[in-house]
Amino acid sequence: MIHIPIVSRLSLGDYLSIVTTFVILGFETCCRSIAYLIPDFILDAQRALIEKLFPWVVTNHLSVKAPPLERAANVQEMMRFWKYPIQEHLVRTKDNYLLGIHRIPHGRERMTSDGATPNPPQSIVNLLREHGVPLAAETKEAYSNRSRSPHHQEEFEANLEPAPQKLPKEEKHIKPVVLLYHGFMMCSEVWLCNLDEERNLAFVLAEAGYDVWLGNARGNKYSLKHMFLKPHENKFWEFGMDELALFDMPDTIDYILGETGAPSLVYIGFSQGTAQAFASLSINPSLNKKVSLFIALAPATTPPGLDNGLVNSVIKAAPNVIYLLLGRKTPLAAALFWQDLLHPTTYATLIDMAVNFLFGWDCQSMSRVQKVVSYQHLYSFTSVRILVHWFQIIRTQVFQMYDDVRPRVPYLSSTRGHCPHPFPTEQITTPIAVFYGGNDTLVNPKSLVEDLPELVGMWEVPNYEHLDFLWAQGLDEHVYPHVMQLLEKYSFNGHVTTSEAKKQYVQNGNTKLYESAQQIHRRHKSGQELQLAEREQ
C-alpha cells in the first residue's frame, strides 16, 4: 500500500475509506431530508401495505407481549405493562449533571381484601426454586434457616402472605441492593424488554428480594439535563468515559446507599457499563468498600480492532477527523429518525445488517420478534467524545483515560511527547466476576485477565455474542443461576436492620462513608443543592 509522506500512519487506502465515509453520511443526510417531506398519511399507508403483504412481520402474530413493549415510550410505560412498581430518582453529580435513575423496590403484587400481596410470575418462581433461591416473600428468619440447610426443597416454598414483625422506625429492615448499568448508546430500558419475565434480570432480582436500581449515564434520554448547560450547547457534550468514572458512577452509588441505608451494593454492568466500573473502581479507592461485588456481562476494556477496513480507517484517524465526521455533540442522532420512520421489522433488519457489517455478529441467539422489540429500545444519546475515547483505546490497545493532547501533525494521533494515564485496574479490591460470549468480537478474555486482579469467577457462554447477554434465549439457564449464586455469597445475606447496616460499616472501618452517604441522601431529599443552584443562576 502506498503511504503518504510525513503522515505515515494513514495510507492512501485509509484516506479513501474516510472520504467514502463522508460520502455515505452525506447520502444519508440527503435521504433524511427527503423523508422529512413525506406526509404522514403516506407513511401510514406504507406501513399498512407492508403488514398486509407480509403479515408475518406483524409482531402480535408472534407474541401478544410484543406490540405494547415495542410501542412503549419510556420505562414507566414498560413497567405498567409488566405490572411492576417503579420509582424515578434524580442524582445530581458533582459537576452538575442530573441523572434519572430507576428503582424497582419490590416484586410484583396484586391487591386483595387483605391489601397488597406478592404475585410473582410463575416462570420466575420456577426459576428461583429450581436453583434454591428464596422468593422475596420469605422472611429474614426463613432466609437464615435456609442458609443453615440449603438442600431441602421444602424450605424454599414461598409464603406469599407473610406477616413480618413490625420494627421501630429506626430499625427498619434493609434489603440487599443491586445496581444494573447499561452499555454504550443505551439506557435503562434495555433491562426490561425481554418477552419472557424470567429473562429480565431486573425482575428476577426483585422477586428474589433485592432492591433493584437501574442506572443511566449522562446524556441519554433520562439524563439529558444539566444545572447550567443546555443540550443544544456543545459544552454540554464535553464528557467522555473519564467523567462517567469520576462522577456518574460514584455519585449514583452514594445516592443509592444514602437512600436505602444499605452498607454496600452489588454492581452488574453490561458492555460500557463494565468499562466505567473498571475505570471508576480503579481511580476511586473508597468506592471499592461500597461495592461488595462487581459482575461484568460482556466486559469491554480493550476491544480488538474491527475486521471492517472502512471502520478501522476511521478508528486510526485523529479525533479531529471523527469530530469532522460526526460533530461535537451526539453520534448517530439520525438513528431515532429512521426508527420512527421505518417499520419495526425493517428497522430490526437494518440493525442486524449494521452489527454484522461492523462486528461480524449474526444475532442468531435472539428470536426475530425479540429483536424487533429490543431494537426499539436499543439506541439512546451519548457524546461523540465517548466514541472518540473508545477509538483511542482500540487504537492503542490500552485501557486509558481520554487523550486531550492535540496531535502535532494534522489528522495524525501521536503520544510520543506525552503519556495518557492508563486506568490502574490491577488496584481494584472489589470482587469481580466475568461473563463473556465465545463469539463476542469485542471481548478479549486474555487481555482482560492480564489487566485485572484475581477474579472470583469467569464464565464463557460458547455461542453468545455481545448483545446476547441482554436478550438471548437461555439467559435463565446459562447466566442467571451463576449470578444468583454470586449474589448470595457476596451481597449481605438477607434483610438487615439499619443498626446492623451501620455495624457493618463500623466493622469495615467505614464509619465516615456511612455518615457521608446519609448526608448525601438528606441533601438530595431536602433539595438544598437545587435551591442553591437556582440562587447562583
C-alpha positions as CSV (number, residue, x, y, z in Angstrom):
1,M,0.0,0.0,0.0
2,I,1.3,3.5,-0.9
3,H,1.9,5.7,2.1
4,I,1.6,9.4,2.1
5,P,4.9,11.1,3.1
6,I,5.0,12.7,6.6
7,V,1.6,11.5,7.6
8,S,2.7,7.9,7.6
9,R,0.1,6.3,9.8
10,L,-2.8,6.7,7.4
11,S,-2.3,5.1,4.0
12,L,-3.9,6.2,0.7
13,G,-6.5,3.4,1.2
14,D,-7.3,4.8,4.6
15,Y,-7.9,8.3,3.2
16,L,-10.1,6.8,0.5
17,S,-12.1,5.0,3.2
18,I,-12.5,8.2,5.2
19,V,-13.7,10.0,2.0
20,T,-16.1,7.1,1.4
21,T,-17.5,7.6,5.0
22,F,-18.1,11.3,4.3
23,V,-20.0,10.4,1.1
24,I,-22.1,7.8,2.9
25,L,-23.0,10.2,5.7
26,G,-23.8,12.9,3.1
27,F,-26.1,10.5,1.2
28,E,-27.9,9.5,4.5
29,T,-28.4,13.2,5.2
30,C,-30.0,13.8,1.8
31,C,-32.3,10.8,2.2
32,R,-33.3,12.0,5.6
33,S,-34.1,15.5,4.3
34,I,-36.3,14.0,1.6
35,A,-38.0,11.7,4.1
36,Y,-38.9,14.7,6.2
37,L,-41.1,16.0,3.3
38,I,-43.2,12.8,3.0
39,P,-46.7,13.4,4.5
40,D,-47.7,11.2,7.5
41,F,-50.7,9.6,5.6
42,I,-48.3,8.2,3.0
43,L,-46.1,6.7,5.7
44,D,-49.1,5.2,7.5
45,A,-50.3,3.7,4.2
46,Q,-46.8,2.3,3.5
47,R,-46.9,0.6,6.9
48,A,-50.3,-0.8,6.4
49,L,-49.3,-2.1,3.0
50,I,-46.3,-3.9,4.3
51,E,-48.3,-5.6,7.1
52,K,-50.9,-6.6,4.6
53,L,-48.5,-8.0,2.0
54,F,-46.2,-9.6,4.6
55,P,-48.4,-10.5,7.6
56,W,-45.6,-12.4,9.3
57,V,-43.8,-9.1,10.1
58,V,-46.7,-8.1,12.5
59,T,-45.3,-8.9,15.9
60,N,-48.6,-9.6,17.6
61,H,-48.9,-12.7,15.4
62,L,-45.7,-13.9,17.1
63,S,-46.2,-12.7,20.7
64,V,-49.0,-10.8,22.4
65,K,-46.5,-9.1,24.6
66,A,-44.5,-7.7,21.7
67,P,-46.8,-4.8,20.5
68,P,-47.1,-3.0,23.9
69,L,-43.4,-3.4,24.6
70,E,-42.4,-2.3,21.1
71,R,-44.5,0.8,21.4
72,A,-43.6,1.7,25.0
73,A,-42.1,5.2,25.0
74,N,-40.4,5.0,28.4
75,V,-39.6,2.9,31.4
76,Q,-42.9,3.9,33.1
77,E,-45.0,2.5,30.3
78,M,-42.9,-0.7,30.2
79,M,-43.3,-1.3,33.9
80,R,-47.1,-0.6,33.7
81,F,-47.3,-3.4,31.1
82,W,-45.3,-5.7,33.3
83,K,-47.3,-4.6,36.4
84,Y,-44.1,-3.9,38.5
85,P,-43.6,-0.9,40.7
86,I,-41.2,1.7,39.5
87,Q,-39.7,4.9,41.1
88,E,-37.7,7.6,39.4
89,H,-34.9,9.4,41.3
90,L,-32.7,12.3,40.3
91,V,-29.0,12.2,41.1
92,R,-27.0,15.5,40.9
93,T,-23.4,14.8,40.1
94,K,-20.6,16.9,41.5
95,D,-20.2,18.5,38.1
96,N,-23.9,19.4,38.0
97,Y,-25.4,16.8,35.6
98,L,-28.8,15.4,36.6
99,L,-29.1,11.7,36.2
100,G,-32.5,10.0,36.1
101,I,-32.2,6.5,37.7
102,H,-35.0,4.0,38.3
103,R,-35.8,1.8,41.2
104,I,-37.8,-1.4,41.5
105,P,-38.4,-1.5,45.2
106,H,-40.1,-4.9,45.4
107,G,-41.6,-7.7,43.2
108,R,-45.0,-7.7,41.5
109,E,-48.0,-7.5,43.8
110,R,-51.8,-7.9,43.5
111,M,-54.5,-6.2,45.5
112,T,-56.7,-8.5,47.7
113,S,-59.1,-7.9,50.5
114,D,-56.1,-8.1,52.8
115,G,-54.1,-5.5,50.9
116,A,-51.2,-5.9,48.6
117,T,-49.8,-9.4,48.4
118,P,-46.9,-10.8,46.4
119,N,-47.8,-12.0,42.9
120,P,-44.6,-13.2,41.2
121,P,-44.7,-14.5,37.7
122,Q,-44.8,-18.3,37.8
123,S,-41.9,-18.6,35.4
124,I,-39.6,-16.7,37.8
125,V,-40.9,-18.7,40.8
126,N,-40.0,-21.9,38.9
127,L,-36.5,-20.5,38.1
128,L,-35.7,-19.4,41.6
129,R,-37.0,-22.7,43.2
130,E,-35.1,-24.8,40.7
131,H,-31.8,-23.1,41.8
132,G,-32.6,-23.0,45.5
133,V,-33.1,-19.2,45.7
134,P,-35.8,-18.0,48.1
135,L,-38.5,-15.6,47.0
136,A,-38.8,-12.1,48.3
137,A,-41.9,-13.1,50.3
138,E,-39.7,-15.2,52.6
139,T,-38.9,-13.6,56.0
140,K,-35.4,-13.0,57.4
141,E,-35.9,-16.0,59.7
142,A,-36.7,-18.2,56.7
143,Y,-33.7,-17.0,54.9
144,S,-31.5,-17.8,57.9
145,N,-33.0,-21.3,58.2
146,R,-32.3,-21.8,54.5
147,S,-28.7,-20.8,54.9
148,R,-28.2,-23.5,57.6
149,S,-29.9,-26.2,55.5
150,P,-29.6,-25.3,51.8
151,H,-30.5,-28.6,50.3
152,H,-34.1,-29.1,51.5
153,Q,-36.6,-28.1,48.8
154,E,-39.4,-27.7,51.3
155,E,-37.6,-24.7,52.8
156,F,-37.8,-22.8,49.5
157,E,-41.6,-22.8,49.5
158,A,-42.7,-19.2,49.3
159,N,-45.0,-17.8,51.9
160,L,-46.9,-15.4,49.7
161,E,-48.8,-13.7,52.5
162,P,-46.1,-13.1,55.2
163,A,-46.8,-11.2,58.4
164,P,-43.5,-9.6,59.2
165,Q,-42.9,-8.3,62.7
166,K,-43.1,-4.5,62.9
167,L,-39.9,-2.8,63.9
168,P,-39.3,0.6,65.4
169,K,-38.8,3.3,62.8
170,E,-35.1,3.3,63.3
171,E,-34.9,-0.5,62.9
172,K,-36.5,-1.0,59.5
173,H,-35.2,-3.9,57.5
174,I,-32.8,-3.0,54.7
175,K,-32.9,-5.2,51.6
176,P,-29.7,-6.1,49.7
177,V,-29.2,-3.6,46.8
178,V,-28.3,-4.3,43.2
179,L,-27.4,-1.6,40.6
180,L,-27.8,-2.5,36.9
181,Y,-25.9,-0.3,34.4
182,H,-26.5,-0.3,30.6
183,G,-23.9,-0.2,27.7
184,F,-22.8,2.3,25.1
185,M,-25.5,4.4,23.5
186,M,-28.2,2.7,25.6
187,C,-30.4,3.5,28.6
188,S,-32.1,1.6,31.4
189,E,-34.9,0.3,29.1
190,V,-32.6,-2.5,27.8
191,W,-33.1,-4.4,31.1
192,L,-36.9,-4.5,30.7
193,C,-37.7,-5.6,27.2
194,N,-37.3,-9.4,27.1
195,L,-40.6,-11.0,26.2
196,D,-40.2,-13.6,29.0
197,E,-40.3,-12.4,32.5
198,E,-37.6,-14.9,33.6
199,R,-35.2,-13.5,31.1
200,N,-35.5,-9.9,32.5
201,L,-32.7,-9.9,35.2
202,A,-34.3,-6.9,37.0
203,F,-37.5,-8.8,37.6
204,V,-35.7,-12.0,38.7
205,L,-33.7,-10.0,41.2
206,A,-36.7,-8.1,42.5
207,E,-38.7,-11.4,43.1
208,A,-35.6,-12.8,44.9
209,G,-35.8,-10.0,47.4
210,Y,-33.3,-7.5,46.1
211,D,-33.8,-3.7,45.9
212,V,-33.1,-3.2,42.2
213,W,-31.8,0.1,40.7
214,L,-31.3,0.9,37.0
215,G,-28.6,3.5,36.3
216,N,-28.5,6.0,33.4
217,A,-25.4,7.7,32.1
218,R,-25.3,11.4,31.4
219,G,-26.6,12.5,28.0
220,N,-29.1,9.6,27.5
221,K,-32.8,10.1,27.3
222,Y,-33.2,10.0,31.1
223,S,-30.2,12.1,31.9
224,L,-30.4,14.9,29.4
225,K,-30.2,17.6,31.9
226,H,-27.6,19.9,33.5
227,M,-28.0,22.7,36.1
228,F,-26.4,25.4,33.9
229,L,-26.0,23.9,30.4
230,K,-28.5,23.0,27.7
231,P,-28.3,20.0,25.3
232,H,-28.0,22.3,22.3
233,E,-24.7,23.7,23.6
234,N,-21.5,21.9,22.6
235,K,-20.2,22.3,26.2
236,F,-23.0,20.0,27.5
237,W,-21.5,17.1,25.4
238,E,-17.9,17.7,26.5
239,F,-17.7,14.5,28.5
240,G,-16.1,11.1,28.0
241,M,-15.7,7.9,29.9
242,D,-13.5,9.7,32.4
243,E,-16.5,11.7,33.6
244,L,-18.6,8.6,33.9
245,A,-15.9,7.1,36.1
246,L,-15.2,10.2,38.2
247,F,-18.8,11.4,38.7
248,D,-21.7,9.4,37.4
249,M,-20.9,6.0,39.0
250,P,-19.6,7.1,42.4
251,D,-22.3,9.8,42.8
252,T,-25.1,7.4,41.8
253,I,-23.8,4.7,44.2
254,D,-23.6,7.3,47.1
255,Y,-27.1,8.4,46.4
256,I,-28.5,4.8,46.4
257,L,-26.7,3.9,49.6
258,G,-27.9,7.1,51.2
259,E,-31.5,6.4,50.0
260,T,-31.6,2.8,51.1
261,G,-29.2,2.8,54.1
262,A,-27.5,-0.3,52.8
263,P,-23.9,-0.9,53.8
264,S,-22.9,-1.7,50.2
265,L,-24.4,-2.8,46.9
266,V,-23.8,-5.2,44.0
267,Y,-23.0,-3.7,40.7
268,I,-23.9,-5.5,37.5
269,G,-22.8,-3.8,34.3
270,F,-23.1,-4.6,30.6
271,S,-20.5,-3.6,28.0
272,Q,-19.6,0.0,28.6
273,G,-21.3,-0.3,31.9
274,T,-18.5,-2.7,32.9
275,A,-15.8,-0.3,31.4
276,Q,-17.0,2.6,33.5
277,A,-17.0,0.3,36.6
278,F,-13.4,-0.9,35.9
279,A,-12.3,2.7,35.5
280,S,-14.2,4.1,38.5
281,L,-13.2,1.4,40.9
282,S,-9.5,1.8,39.8
283,I,-9.4,5.5,40.5
284,N,-11.7,5.8,43.5
285,P,-10.3,3.5,46.2
286,S,-13.1,4.3,48.7
287,L,-15.7,3.1,46.1
288,N,-14.3,-0.4,46.4
289,K,-15.7,-0.5,50.0
290,K,-19.2,0.4,48.8
291,V,-19.4,-2.2,46.1
292,S,-19.4,-5.7,47.5
293,L,-19.4,-7.4,44.1
294,F,-18.9,-6.4,40.5
295,I,-20.5,-8.7,37.9
296,A,-19.3,-7.8,34.4
297,L,-21.5,-9.0,31.5
298,A,-19.8,-8.8,28.1
299,P,-17.0,-6.7,29.6
300,A,-15.3,-4.1,27.4
301,T,-11.9,-2.6,28.3
302,T,-9.6,-3.0,25.2
303,P,-11.8,-4.3,22.3
304,P,-9.7,-5.8,19.5
305,G,-9.6,-3.9,16.2
306,L,-12.5,-4.5,13.8
307,D,-12.2,-6.5,10.6
308,N,-14.1,-3.9,8.6
309,G,-11.5,-1.8,6.8
310,L,-13.8,1.3,6.5
311,V,-14.3,1.5,10.2
312,N,-10.7,0.7,11.0
313,S,-9.6,3.7,8.9
314,V,-11.8,6.0,11.0
315,I,-10.5,4.4,14.2
316,K,-6.9,5.1,13.2
317,A,-7.7,8.7,12.4
318,A,-7.0,11.6,14.9
319,P,-10.0,12.9,16.9
320,N,-10.2,15.9,14.5
321,V,-11.4,13.6,11.7
322,I,-14.1,11.9,13.8
323,Y,-15.3,15.3,15.1
324,L,-15.5,16.5,11.5
325,L,-17.5,13.4,10.6
326,L,-19.9,13.3,13.5
327,G,-19.8,16.8,15.0
328,R,-19.2,17.8,18.6
329,K,-22.4,16.6,20.2
330,T,-24.0,13.2,19.9
331,P,-23.3,10.5,17.3
332,L,-25.8,8.8,15.1
333,A,-28.7,11.1,16.2
334,A,-30.4,10.2,12.9
335,A,-31.0,6.6,14.3
336,L,-34.0,7.8,16.1
337,F,-35.4,9.4,13.0
338,W,-35.1,6.2,11.0
339,Q,-36.5,4.2,13.9
340,D,-39.7,6.4,13.8
341,L,-39.9,6.3,10.0
342,L,-39.3,2.6,9.3
343,H,-41.5,-0.3,10.1
344,P,-40.1,-2.0,13.3
345,T,-39.3,-5.2,11.3
346,T,-37.4,-3.2,8.6
347,Y,-35.6,-1.3,11.3
348,A,-34.6,-4.6,13.1
349,T,-33.3,-6.0,9.8
350,L,-31.1,-2.9,9.2
351,I,-29.7,-3.1,12.8
352,D,-28.8,-6.8,12.1
353,M,-27.1,-5.8,8.9
354,A,-25.2,-3.0,10.7
355,V,-23.9,-5.1,13.6
356,N,-22.9,-7.8,11.1
357,F,-21.0,-5.2,9.0
358,L,-19.3,-3.7,12.0
359,F,-18.6,-6.7,14.3
360,G,-19.5,-9.9,12.4
361,W,-22.4,-10.9,14.7
362,D,-25.3,-12.9,13.2
363,C,-27.6,-12.4,16.3
364,Q,-29.0,-16.0,15.9
365,S,-29.4,-16.5,19.7
366,M,-32.2,-13.9,19.7
367,S,-35.6,-14.7,18.2
368,R,-36.9,-12.5,15.4
369,V,-39.7,-11.0,17.5
370,Q,-37.3,-10.3,20.4
371,K,-35.1,-8.3,18.1
372,V,-38.0,-6.3,16.8
373,V,-39.0,-5.3,20.3
374,S,-35.5,-4.9,21.8
375,Y,-34.1,-2.8,19.0
376,Q,-36.8,-0.2,19.5
377,H,-35.2,0.4,22.9
378,L,-31.6,0.0,21.8
379,Y,-30.4,3.5,21.0
380,S,-30.1,6.5,23.3
381,F,-27.9,9.6,23.2
382,T,-24.3,9.8,24.3
383,S,-21.4,12.1,23.4
384,V,-19.1,11.9,20.4
385,R,-16.3,12.3,22.8
386,I,-17.0,8.9,24.4
387,L,-16.9,7.4,20.9
388,V,-13.5,9.1,20.3
389,H,-12.4,7.8,23.6
390,W,-13.2,4.2,22.6
391,F,-11.4,4.7,19.3
392,Q,-8.3,5.8,21.2
393,I,-8.5,2.7,23.4
394,I,-8.9,0.4,20.4
395,R,-6.1,2.1,18.5
396,T,-3.6,1.9,21.4
397,Q,-4.9,-1.3,23.0
398,V,-4.5,0.3,26.4
399,F,-7.5,0.9,28.7
400,Q,-6.6,4.6,29.4
401,M,-8.1,7.9,30.2
402,Y,-9.1,10.3,27.4
403,D,-6.1,11.7,25.5
404,D,-6.7,15.5,25.4
405,V,-3.4,16.4,23.7
406,R,-3.9,17.6,20.1
407,P,-1.6,15.9,17.5
408,R,1.3,18.0,16.2
409,V,0.7,16.7,12.7
410,P,-3.0,17.2,11.5
411,Y,-5.1,14.0,11.3
412,L,-2.3,12.0,13.0
413,S,-2.7,11.0,16.6
414,S,0.6,10.6,18.5
415,T,1.7,10.0,22.1
416,R,5.4,10.5,21.6
417,G,5.6,13.6,23.6
418,H,3.2,12.6,26.4
419,C,1.7,9.6,28.1
420,P,-2.1,9.2,28.7
421,H,-2.9,7.8,32.0
422,P,-3.9,4.1,31.9
423,F,-6.7,3.1,34.4
424,P,-4.9,1.2,37.2
425,T,-7.4,-1.7,37.1
426,E,-5.0,-4.1,38.9
427,Q,-5.6,-2.0,42.1
428,I,-9.3,-2.8,42.3
429,T,-10.1,-4.7,45.5
430,T,-13.8,-5.3,44.9
431,P,-14.5,-9.0,44.0
432,I,-15.1,-9.3,40.2
433,A,-16.9,-12.0,38.2
434,V,-16.9,-12.0,34.4
435,F,-19.3,-13.5,31.9
436,Y,-18.4,-13.3,28.2
437,G,-19.6,-14.9,24.9
438,G,-17.5,-17.2,22.9
439,N,-18.5,-15.4,19.7
440,D,-18.1,-11.9,21.1
441,T,-15.6,-10.0,18.9
442,L,-15.5,-7.0,21.4
443,V,-14.1,-9.1,24.3
444,N,-10.5,-10.2,24.6
445,P,-10.5,-12.6,27.6
446,K,-6.8,-13.0,27.8
447,S,-6.1,-9.3,27.8
448,L,-8.9,-8.8,30.3
449,V,-7.4,-11.3,32.8
450,E,-4.0,-9.8,32.5
451,D,-5.2,-6.3,33.4
452,L,-7.3,-7.3,36.4
453,P,-6.7,-8.7,39.9
454,E,-7.7,-12.3,40.5
455,L,-11.3,-12.9,39.6
456,V,-13.8,-14.7,41.8
457,G,-15.3,-16.4,38.7
458,M,-15.1,-16.3,34.9
459,W,-17.7,-18.0,32.7
460,E,-17.8,-18.3,28.9
461,V,-21.1,-18.9,27.1
462,P,-19.9,-20.6,23.9
463,N,-22.3,-19.4,21.3
464,Y,-23.1,-16.0,22.8
465,E,-22.3,-12.6,21.1
466,H,-22.3,-9.2,22.7
467,L,-26.0,-8.3,22.8
468,D,-27.0,-11.8,23.8
469,F,-26.2,-11.1,27.4
470,L,-29.3,-8.8,27.3
471,W,-31.8,-10.6,25.1
472,A,-30.7,-14.1,24.1
473,Q,-32.6,-17.3,24.6
474,G,-31.1,-19.3,27.5
475,L,-30.1,-16.4,29.8
476,D,-32.1,-18.0,32.6
477,E,-30.2,-21.3,32.1
478,H,-26.6,-20.2,31.3
479,V,-26.1,-16.9,33.1
480,Y,-28.7,-16.1,35.8
481,P,-28.2,-19.1,38.0
482,H,-24.5,-18.2,38.4
483,V,-25.4,-14.6,39.0
484,M,-27.8,-15.6,41.9
485,Q,-25.1,-17.8,43.5
486,L,-22.6,-14.9,43.4
487,L,-25.1,-12.5,44.9
488,E,-25.9,-14.9,47.7
489,K,-22.2,-15.2,48.5
490,Y,-21.1,-11.6,48.2
491,S,-24.1,-9.4,49.0
492,F,-25.1,-9.1,52.6
493,N,-27.3,-12.1,53.4
494,G,-31.0,-11.4,53.8
495,H,-32.5,-8.3,55.2
496,V,-30.6,-6.3,57.8
497,T,-31.8,-3.6,60.1
498,T,-30.5,0.0,60.0
499,S,-28.4,-0.6,63.1
500,E,-27.0,-3.8,61.6
501,A,-26.1,-1.9,58.4
502,K,-24.2,0.7,60.4
503,K,-22.5,-2.0,62.4
504,Q,-21.2,-3.5,59.1
505,Y,-19.8,-0.1,58.2
506,V,-18.0,0.2,61.6
507,Q,-16.6,-3.3,61.4
508,N,-15.1,-2.4,58.0
509,G,-13.8,0.9,59.2
510,N,-16.2,2.8,57.0
511,T,-18.0,5.0,59.6
512,K,-17.2,8.1,57.6
513,L,-18.5,6.5,54.4
514,Y,-21.8,5.7,56.2
515,E,-22.2,9.2,57.6
516,S,-21.3,10.8,54.2
517,A,-23.9,8.6,52.4
518,Q,-26.6,9.6,54.9
519,Q,-25.6,13.3,54.4
520,I,-25.8,13.0,50.6
521,H,-29.2,11.4,51.0
522,R,-30.5,14.1,53.2
523,R,-29.1,16.8,50.9
524,H,-30.9,15.3,47.9
525,K,-34.1,14.9,49.8
526,S,-34.2,18.4,51.1
527,G,-33.3,19.9,47.7
528,Q,-30.8,22.3,49.2
529,E,-28.4,21.9,46.4
530,L,-31.0,22.6,43.7
531,Q,-32.1,25.7,45.6
532,L,-28.5,26.9,45.9
533,A,-28.0,26.4,42.1
534,E,-31.1,28.4,41.4
535,R,-29.8,31.3,43.5
536,E,-26.4,31.1,41.7
537,Q,-28.2,31.5,38.4
